[in-house]
Short mmCIF file of C-alpha atoms and ligand atoms in Angstrom, two decimals:
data_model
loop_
_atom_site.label_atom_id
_atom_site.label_comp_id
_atom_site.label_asym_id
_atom_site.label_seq_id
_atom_site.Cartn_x
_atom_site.Cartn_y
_atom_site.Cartn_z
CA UNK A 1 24.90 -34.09 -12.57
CA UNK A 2 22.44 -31.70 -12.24
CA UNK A 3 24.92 -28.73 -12.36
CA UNK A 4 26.86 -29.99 -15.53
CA UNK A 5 23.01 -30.41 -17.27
CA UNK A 6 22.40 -26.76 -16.69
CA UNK A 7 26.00 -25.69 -17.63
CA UNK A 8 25.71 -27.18 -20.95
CA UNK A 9 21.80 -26.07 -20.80
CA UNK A 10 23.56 -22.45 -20.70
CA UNK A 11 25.82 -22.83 -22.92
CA UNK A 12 23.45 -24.14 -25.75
CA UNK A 13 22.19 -20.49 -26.21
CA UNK A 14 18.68 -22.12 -27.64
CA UNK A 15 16.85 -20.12 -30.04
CA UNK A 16 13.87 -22.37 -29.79
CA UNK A 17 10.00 -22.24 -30.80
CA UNK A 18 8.31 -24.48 -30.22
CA UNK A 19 5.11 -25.51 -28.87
CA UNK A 20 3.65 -22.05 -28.50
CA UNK A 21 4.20 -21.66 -32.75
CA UNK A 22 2.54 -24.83 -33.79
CA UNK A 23 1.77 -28.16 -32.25
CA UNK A 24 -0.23 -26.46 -29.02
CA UNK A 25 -1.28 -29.55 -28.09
CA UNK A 26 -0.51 -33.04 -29.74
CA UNK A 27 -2.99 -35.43 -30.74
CA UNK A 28 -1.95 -38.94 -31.94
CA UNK A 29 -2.06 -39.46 -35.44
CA UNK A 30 -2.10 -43.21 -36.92
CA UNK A 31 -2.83 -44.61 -33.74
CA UNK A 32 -4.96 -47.53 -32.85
CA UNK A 33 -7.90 -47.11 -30.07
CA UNK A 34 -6.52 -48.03 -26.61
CA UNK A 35 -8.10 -51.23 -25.22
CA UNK A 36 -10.25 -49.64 -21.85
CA UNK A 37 -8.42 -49.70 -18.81
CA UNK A 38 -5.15 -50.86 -20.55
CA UNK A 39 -2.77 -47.64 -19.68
CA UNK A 40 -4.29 -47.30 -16.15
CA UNK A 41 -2.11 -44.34 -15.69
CA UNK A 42 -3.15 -42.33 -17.76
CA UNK A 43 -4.79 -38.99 -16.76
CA UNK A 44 -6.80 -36.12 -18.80
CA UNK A 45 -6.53 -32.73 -17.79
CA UNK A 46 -9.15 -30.22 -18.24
CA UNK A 47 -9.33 -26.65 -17.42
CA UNK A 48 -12.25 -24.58 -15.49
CA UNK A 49 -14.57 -24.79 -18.43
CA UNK A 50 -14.38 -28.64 -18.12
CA UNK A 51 -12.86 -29.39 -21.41
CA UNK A 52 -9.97 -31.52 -21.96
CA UNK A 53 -6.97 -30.20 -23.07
CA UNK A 54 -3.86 -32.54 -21.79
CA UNK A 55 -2.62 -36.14 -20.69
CA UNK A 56 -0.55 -37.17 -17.94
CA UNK A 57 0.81 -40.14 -15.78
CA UNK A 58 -0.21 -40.86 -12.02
CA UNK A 59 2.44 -41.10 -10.19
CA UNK A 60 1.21 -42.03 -7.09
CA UNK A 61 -2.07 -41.62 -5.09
CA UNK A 62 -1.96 -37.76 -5.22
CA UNK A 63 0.66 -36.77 -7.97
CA UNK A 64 -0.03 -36.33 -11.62
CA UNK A 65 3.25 -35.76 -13.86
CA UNK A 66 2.10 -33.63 -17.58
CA UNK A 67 3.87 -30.91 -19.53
CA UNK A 68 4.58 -27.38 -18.04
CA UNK A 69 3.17 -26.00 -21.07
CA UNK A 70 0.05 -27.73 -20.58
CA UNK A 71 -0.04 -24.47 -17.79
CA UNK A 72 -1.52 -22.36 -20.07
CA UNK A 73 -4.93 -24.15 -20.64
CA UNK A 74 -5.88 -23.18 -17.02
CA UNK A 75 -5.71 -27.25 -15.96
CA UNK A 76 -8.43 -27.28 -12.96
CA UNK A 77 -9.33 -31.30 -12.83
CA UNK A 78 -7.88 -34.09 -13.37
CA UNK A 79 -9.65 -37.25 -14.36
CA UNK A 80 -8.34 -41.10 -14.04
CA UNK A 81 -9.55 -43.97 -15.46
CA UNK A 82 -11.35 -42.39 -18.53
CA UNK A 83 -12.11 -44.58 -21.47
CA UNK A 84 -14.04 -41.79 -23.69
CA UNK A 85 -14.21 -38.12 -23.03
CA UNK A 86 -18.29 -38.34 -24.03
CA UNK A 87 -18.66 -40.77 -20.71
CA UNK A 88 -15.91 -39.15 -18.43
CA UNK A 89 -18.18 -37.43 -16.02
CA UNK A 90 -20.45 -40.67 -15.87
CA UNK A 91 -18.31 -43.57 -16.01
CA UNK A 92 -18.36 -44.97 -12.55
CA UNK A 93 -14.64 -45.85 -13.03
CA UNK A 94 -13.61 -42.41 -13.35
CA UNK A 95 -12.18 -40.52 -10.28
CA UNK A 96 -11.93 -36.79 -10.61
CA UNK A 97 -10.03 -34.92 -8.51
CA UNK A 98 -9.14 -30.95 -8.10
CA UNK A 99 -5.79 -29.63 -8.28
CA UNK A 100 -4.95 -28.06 -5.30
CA UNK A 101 -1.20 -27.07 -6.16
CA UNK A 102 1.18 -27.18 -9.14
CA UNK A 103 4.68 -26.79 -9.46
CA UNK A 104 6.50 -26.16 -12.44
CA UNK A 105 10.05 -27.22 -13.14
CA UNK A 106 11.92 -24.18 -11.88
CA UNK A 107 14.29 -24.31 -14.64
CA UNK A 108 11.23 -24.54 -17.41
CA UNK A 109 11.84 -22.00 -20.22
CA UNK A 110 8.37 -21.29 -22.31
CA UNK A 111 10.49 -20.07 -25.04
CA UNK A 112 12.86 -23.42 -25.60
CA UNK A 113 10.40 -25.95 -24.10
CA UNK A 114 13.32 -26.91 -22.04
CA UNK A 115 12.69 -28.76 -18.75
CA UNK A 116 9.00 -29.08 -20.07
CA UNK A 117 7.62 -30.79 -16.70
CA UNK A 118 4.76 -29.87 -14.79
CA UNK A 119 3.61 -31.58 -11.06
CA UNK A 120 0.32 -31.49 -9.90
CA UNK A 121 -1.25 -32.58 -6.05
CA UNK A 122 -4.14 -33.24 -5.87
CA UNK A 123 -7.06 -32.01 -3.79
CA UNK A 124 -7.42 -35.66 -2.46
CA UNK A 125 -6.12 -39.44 -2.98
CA UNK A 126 -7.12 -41.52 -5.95
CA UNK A 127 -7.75 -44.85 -5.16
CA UNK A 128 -6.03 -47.53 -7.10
CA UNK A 129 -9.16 -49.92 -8.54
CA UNK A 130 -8.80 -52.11 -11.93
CA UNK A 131 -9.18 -48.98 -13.90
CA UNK A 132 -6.82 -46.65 -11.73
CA UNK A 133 -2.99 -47.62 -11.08
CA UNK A 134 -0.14 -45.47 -10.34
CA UNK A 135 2.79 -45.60 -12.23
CA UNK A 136 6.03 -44.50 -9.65
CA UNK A 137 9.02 -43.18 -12.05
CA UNK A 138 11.74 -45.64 -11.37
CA UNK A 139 14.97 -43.88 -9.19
CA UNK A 140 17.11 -44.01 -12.98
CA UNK A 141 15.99 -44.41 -16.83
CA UNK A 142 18.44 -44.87 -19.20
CA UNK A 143 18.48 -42.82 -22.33
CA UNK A 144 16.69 -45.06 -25.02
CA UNK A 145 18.71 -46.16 -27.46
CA UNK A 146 17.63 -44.96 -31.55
CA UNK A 147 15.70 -47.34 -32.74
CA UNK A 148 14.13 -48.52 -29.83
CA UNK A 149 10.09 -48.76 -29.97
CA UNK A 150 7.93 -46.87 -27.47
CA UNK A 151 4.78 -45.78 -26.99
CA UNK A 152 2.48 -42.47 -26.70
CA UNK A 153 -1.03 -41.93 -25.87
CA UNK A 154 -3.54 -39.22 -25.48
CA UNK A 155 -7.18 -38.31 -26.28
CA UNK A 156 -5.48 -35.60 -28.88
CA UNK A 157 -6.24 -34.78 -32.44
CA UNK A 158 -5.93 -37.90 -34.77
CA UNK A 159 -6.51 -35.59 -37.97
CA UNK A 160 -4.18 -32.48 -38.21
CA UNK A 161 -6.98 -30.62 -40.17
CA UNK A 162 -9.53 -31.39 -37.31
CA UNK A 163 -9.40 -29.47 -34.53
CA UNK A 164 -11.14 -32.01 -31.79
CA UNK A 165 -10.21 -34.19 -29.30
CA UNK A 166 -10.45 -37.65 -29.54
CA UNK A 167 -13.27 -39.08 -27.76
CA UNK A 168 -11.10 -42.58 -27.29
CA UNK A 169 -7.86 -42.47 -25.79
CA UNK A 170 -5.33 -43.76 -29.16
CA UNK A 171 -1.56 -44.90 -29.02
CA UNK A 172 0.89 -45.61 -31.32
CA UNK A 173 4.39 -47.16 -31.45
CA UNK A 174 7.14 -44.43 -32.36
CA UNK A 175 10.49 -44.93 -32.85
CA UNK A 176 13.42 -43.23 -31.16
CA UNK A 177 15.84 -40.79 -33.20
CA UNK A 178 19.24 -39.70 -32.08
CA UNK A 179 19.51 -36.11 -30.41
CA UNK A 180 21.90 -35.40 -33.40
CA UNK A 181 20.26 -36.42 -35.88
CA UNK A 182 16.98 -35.12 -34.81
CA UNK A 183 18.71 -31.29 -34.56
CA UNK A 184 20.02 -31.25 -38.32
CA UNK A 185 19.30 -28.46 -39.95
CA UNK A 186 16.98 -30.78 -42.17
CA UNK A 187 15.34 -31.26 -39.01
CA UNK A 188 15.51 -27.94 -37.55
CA UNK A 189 13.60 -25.81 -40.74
CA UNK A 190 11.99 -23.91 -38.23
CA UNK A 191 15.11 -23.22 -35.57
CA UNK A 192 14.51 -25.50 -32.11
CA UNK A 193 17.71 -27.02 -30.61
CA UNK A 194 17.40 -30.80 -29.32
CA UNK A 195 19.16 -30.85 -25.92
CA UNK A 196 19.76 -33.21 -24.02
CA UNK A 197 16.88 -33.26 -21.84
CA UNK A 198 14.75 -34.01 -24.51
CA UNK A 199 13.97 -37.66 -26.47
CA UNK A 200 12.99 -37.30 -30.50
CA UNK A 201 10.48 -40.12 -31.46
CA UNK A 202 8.68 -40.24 -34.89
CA UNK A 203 8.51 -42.36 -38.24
CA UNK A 204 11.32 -43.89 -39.34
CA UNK A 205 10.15 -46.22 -42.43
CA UNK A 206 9.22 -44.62 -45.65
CA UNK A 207 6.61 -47.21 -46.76
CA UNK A 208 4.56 -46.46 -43.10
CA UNK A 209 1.81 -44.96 -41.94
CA UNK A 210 3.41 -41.49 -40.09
CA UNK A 211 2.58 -41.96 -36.46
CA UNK A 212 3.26 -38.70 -34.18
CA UNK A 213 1.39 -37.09 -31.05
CA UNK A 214 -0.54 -34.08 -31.89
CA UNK A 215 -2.38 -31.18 -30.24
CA UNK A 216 -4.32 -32.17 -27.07
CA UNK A 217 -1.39 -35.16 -26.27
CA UNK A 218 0.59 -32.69 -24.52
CA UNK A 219 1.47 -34.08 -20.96
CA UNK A 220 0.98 -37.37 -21.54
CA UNK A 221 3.58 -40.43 -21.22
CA UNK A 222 6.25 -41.66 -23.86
CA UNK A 223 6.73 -45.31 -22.78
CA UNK A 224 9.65 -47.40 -23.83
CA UNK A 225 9.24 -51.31 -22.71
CA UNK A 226 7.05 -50.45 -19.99
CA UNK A 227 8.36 -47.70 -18.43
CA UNK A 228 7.83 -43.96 -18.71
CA UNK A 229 11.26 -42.37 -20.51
CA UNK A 230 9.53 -38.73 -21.67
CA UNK A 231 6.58 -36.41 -21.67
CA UNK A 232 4.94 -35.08 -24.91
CA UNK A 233 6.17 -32.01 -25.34
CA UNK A 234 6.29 -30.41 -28.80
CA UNK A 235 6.66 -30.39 -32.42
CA UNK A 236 6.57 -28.36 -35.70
CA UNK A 237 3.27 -29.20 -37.05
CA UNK A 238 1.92 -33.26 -36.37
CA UNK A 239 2.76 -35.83 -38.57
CA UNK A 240 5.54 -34.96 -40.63
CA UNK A 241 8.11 -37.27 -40.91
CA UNK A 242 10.87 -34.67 -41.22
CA UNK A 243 9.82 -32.98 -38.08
CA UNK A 244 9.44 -35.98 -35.03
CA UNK A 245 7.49 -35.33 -32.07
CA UNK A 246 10.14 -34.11 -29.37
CA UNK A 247 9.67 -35.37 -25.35
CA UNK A 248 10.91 -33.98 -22.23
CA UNK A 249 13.03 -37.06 -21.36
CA UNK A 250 12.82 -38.12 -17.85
CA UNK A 251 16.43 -37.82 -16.90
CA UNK A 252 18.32 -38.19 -14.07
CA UNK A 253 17.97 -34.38 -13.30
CA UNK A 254 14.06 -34.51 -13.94
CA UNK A 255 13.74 -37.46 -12.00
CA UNK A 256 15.86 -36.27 -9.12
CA UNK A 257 13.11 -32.97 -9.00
CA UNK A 258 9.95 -35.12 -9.49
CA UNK A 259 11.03 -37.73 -6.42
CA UNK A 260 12.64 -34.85 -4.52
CA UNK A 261 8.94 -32.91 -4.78
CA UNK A 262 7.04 -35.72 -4.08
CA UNK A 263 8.71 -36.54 -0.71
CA UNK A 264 9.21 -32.96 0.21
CA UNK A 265 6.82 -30.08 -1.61
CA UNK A 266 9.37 -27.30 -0.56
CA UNK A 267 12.10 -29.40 -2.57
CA UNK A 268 13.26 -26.85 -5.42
CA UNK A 269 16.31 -26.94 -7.30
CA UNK A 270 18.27 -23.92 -8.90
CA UNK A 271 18.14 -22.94 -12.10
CA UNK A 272 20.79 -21.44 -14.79
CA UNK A 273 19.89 -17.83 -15.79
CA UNK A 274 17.71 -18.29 -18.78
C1 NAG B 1 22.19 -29.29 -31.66
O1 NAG B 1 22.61 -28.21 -32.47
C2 NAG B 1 23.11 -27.12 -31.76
C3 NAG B 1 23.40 -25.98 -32.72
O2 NAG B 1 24.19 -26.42 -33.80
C4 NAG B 1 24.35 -27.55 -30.97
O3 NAG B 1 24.82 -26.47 -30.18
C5 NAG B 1 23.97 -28.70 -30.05
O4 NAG B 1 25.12 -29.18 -29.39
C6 NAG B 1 23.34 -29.80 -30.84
N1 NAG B 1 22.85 -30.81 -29.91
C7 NAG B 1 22.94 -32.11 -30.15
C8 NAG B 1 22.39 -33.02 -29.11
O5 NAG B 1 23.41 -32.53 -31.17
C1 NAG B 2 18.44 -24.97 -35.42
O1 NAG B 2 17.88 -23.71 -35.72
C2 NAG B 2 18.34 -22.67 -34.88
C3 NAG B 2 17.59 -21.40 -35.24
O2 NAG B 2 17.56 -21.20 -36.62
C4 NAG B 2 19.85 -22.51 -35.05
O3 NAG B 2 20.32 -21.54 -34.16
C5 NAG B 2 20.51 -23.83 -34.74
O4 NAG B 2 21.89 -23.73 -34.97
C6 NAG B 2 19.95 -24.92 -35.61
N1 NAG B 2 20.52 -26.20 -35.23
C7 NAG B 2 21.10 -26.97 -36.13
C8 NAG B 2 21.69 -28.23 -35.64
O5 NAG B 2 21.14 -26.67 -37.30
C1 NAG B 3 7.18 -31.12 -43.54
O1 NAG B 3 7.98 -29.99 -43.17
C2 NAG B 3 8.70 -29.42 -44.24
C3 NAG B 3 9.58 -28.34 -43.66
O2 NAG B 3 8.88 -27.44 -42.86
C4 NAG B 3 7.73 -28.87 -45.27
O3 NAG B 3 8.43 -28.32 -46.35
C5 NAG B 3 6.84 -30.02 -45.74
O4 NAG B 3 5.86 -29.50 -46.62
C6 NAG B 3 6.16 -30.69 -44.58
N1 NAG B 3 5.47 -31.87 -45.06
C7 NAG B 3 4.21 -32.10 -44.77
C8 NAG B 3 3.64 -33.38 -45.28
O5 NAG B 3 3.54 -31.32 -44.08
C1 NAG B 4 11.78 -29.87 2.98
O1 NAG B 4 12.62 -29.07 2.17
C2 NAG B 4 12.91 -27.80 2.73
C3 NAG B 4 13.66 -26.98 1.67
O2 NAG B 4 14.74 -27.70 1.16
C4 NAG B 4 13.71 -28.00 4.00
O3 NAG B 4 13.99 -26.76 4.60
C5 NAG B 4 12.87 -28.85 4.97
O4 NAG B 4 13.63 -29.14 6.13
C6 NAG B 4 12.44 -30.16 4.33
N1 NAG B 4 11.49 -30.86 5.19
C7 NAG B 4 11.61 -32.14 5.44
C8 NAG B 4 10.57 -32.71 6.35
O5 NAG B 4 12.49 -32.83 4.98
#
């Protein structure tokens, strides 16, 4: 499986931008604030300054799953159980940890986004509490069907022309669009290739509010019924309905790396020539 991913990975002969052009980060636009202590999962990143600048998912006591990209903010802590960034460091539900290793996915490519997956271990065990659960990636996810509802969250931007975090962790329901349809050239204005280790979610109905995830959602989980299917990954710009969020999708390849790193940290897997 693996193999025949990264043969057709190699094949594609991506011309990609992405991330690095425009979306940085992605901050949920026409979201709704998060109930506290709803997504118990969910993790913000910050670098050595102490500012936040990605999600994530806890995958078990001492593993956080977020975006490779997400590398270049210097990520240094990792916080669970945060309601608002303004109370983070107080909140006595909050557990901050250190990372004391990462591991990228060896087959990440900065320049197509591809394989856009990024493991962290932390410096010590998070204890699970009401505010605090893990979230274990099941051993298979199917590939979510188009039209199927999911989920994103983050503390990113919820105004494109504001460049701030979110002080309350948002979500909003986006729906899925087919891998082809999602790499039409209408699509495409600004040349990324949808493979197939990547999910396109956005705004299908004219008459709606545009949802999307936006700068500073990076990392962070795209749930479909209940279960984590991608990671925010990129997008041209936030919130236009033309150009849908795109999500590393969690498949069997990804998977197979995350669980195979988790039991064993030398686990690696090799890589196509990029
Ligand atoms: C996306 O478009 C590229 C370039 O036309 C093509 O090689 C690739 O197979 C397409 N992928 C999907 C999932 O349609
Ligand atoms: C997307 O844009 C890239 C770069 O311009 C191009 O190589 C690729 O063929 C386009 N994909 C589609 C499906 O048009
Ligand atoms: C959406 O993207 C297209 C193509 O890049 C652009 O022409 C259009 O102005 C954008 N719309 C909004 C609302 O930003
Ligand atoms: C962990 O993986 C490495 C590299 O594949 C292997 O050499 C080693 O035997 C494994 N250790 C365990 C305990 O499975």
């Amino acid at each position: 499986m693996a193999r025949s991913l990264l043969a057709l990975a190699k094949t594609l002969c991506f011309i990609l931008h992405v991330q690095s052009c425009t979306c940085g980060e992605a901050e949920i636009i026409g979201g709704k604030k998060v109930k506290a202590h709803s997504l118990p999962h969910m993790a913000l990143l910050y670098n050595s300054e102490e500012e936040p600048r990605c999600g994530g998912t806890l995958l078990s006591s001492t593993w956080v799953l977020t975006a490779a990209h997400c590398f270049k903010y210097k990520i240094d802590t990792v916080r669970l159980g945060v309601v608002t960034i303004k109370n983070s460091k107080t909140d006595g539900f909050v557990q901050a940890r250190k990372v004391a290793r990462q591991y990228q996915h060896p087959c990440y490519n900065a320049d197509t986004n591809i394989h856009d997956l990024w493991l962290l271990k932390l410096s010590q065990a998070v204890e699970e509490t009401t505010a605090i659960k893990y979230l274990p990636l099941a051993n298979t996810i199917s590939d979510p069907k188009e039209g199927t509802i999911c989920m994103v969250a983050g503390w990113g931007l919820v105004k494109v022309d504001i460049k701030e975090m979110s002080d309350d962790l948002m979500s909003a329901d986006v729906t899925v669009i087919k891998r082809e349809t999602c790499n039409l050239t209408k699509y495409n204005n600004t040349g990324y290739t949808i493979t197939s280790d990547m999910v396109c979610a956005g705004t299908v109905e004219e008459n709606q509010v545009v949802r999307d995830t936006c700068q500073g959602d990076s990392g962070g989980p795209l749930m479909c019924n209940g279960e984590q299917v991608g990671i925010t990954s990129f997008g041209i710009g936030c919130a236009n309905r033309t150009k849908p969020g795109v999500y590393a999708f969690l498949s069997k390849q990804h998977i197979d790396w995350i669980n195979g790193k988790i039991k064993n940290e030398s686990y690696s897997e090799e890589c196509a020539t990029q």
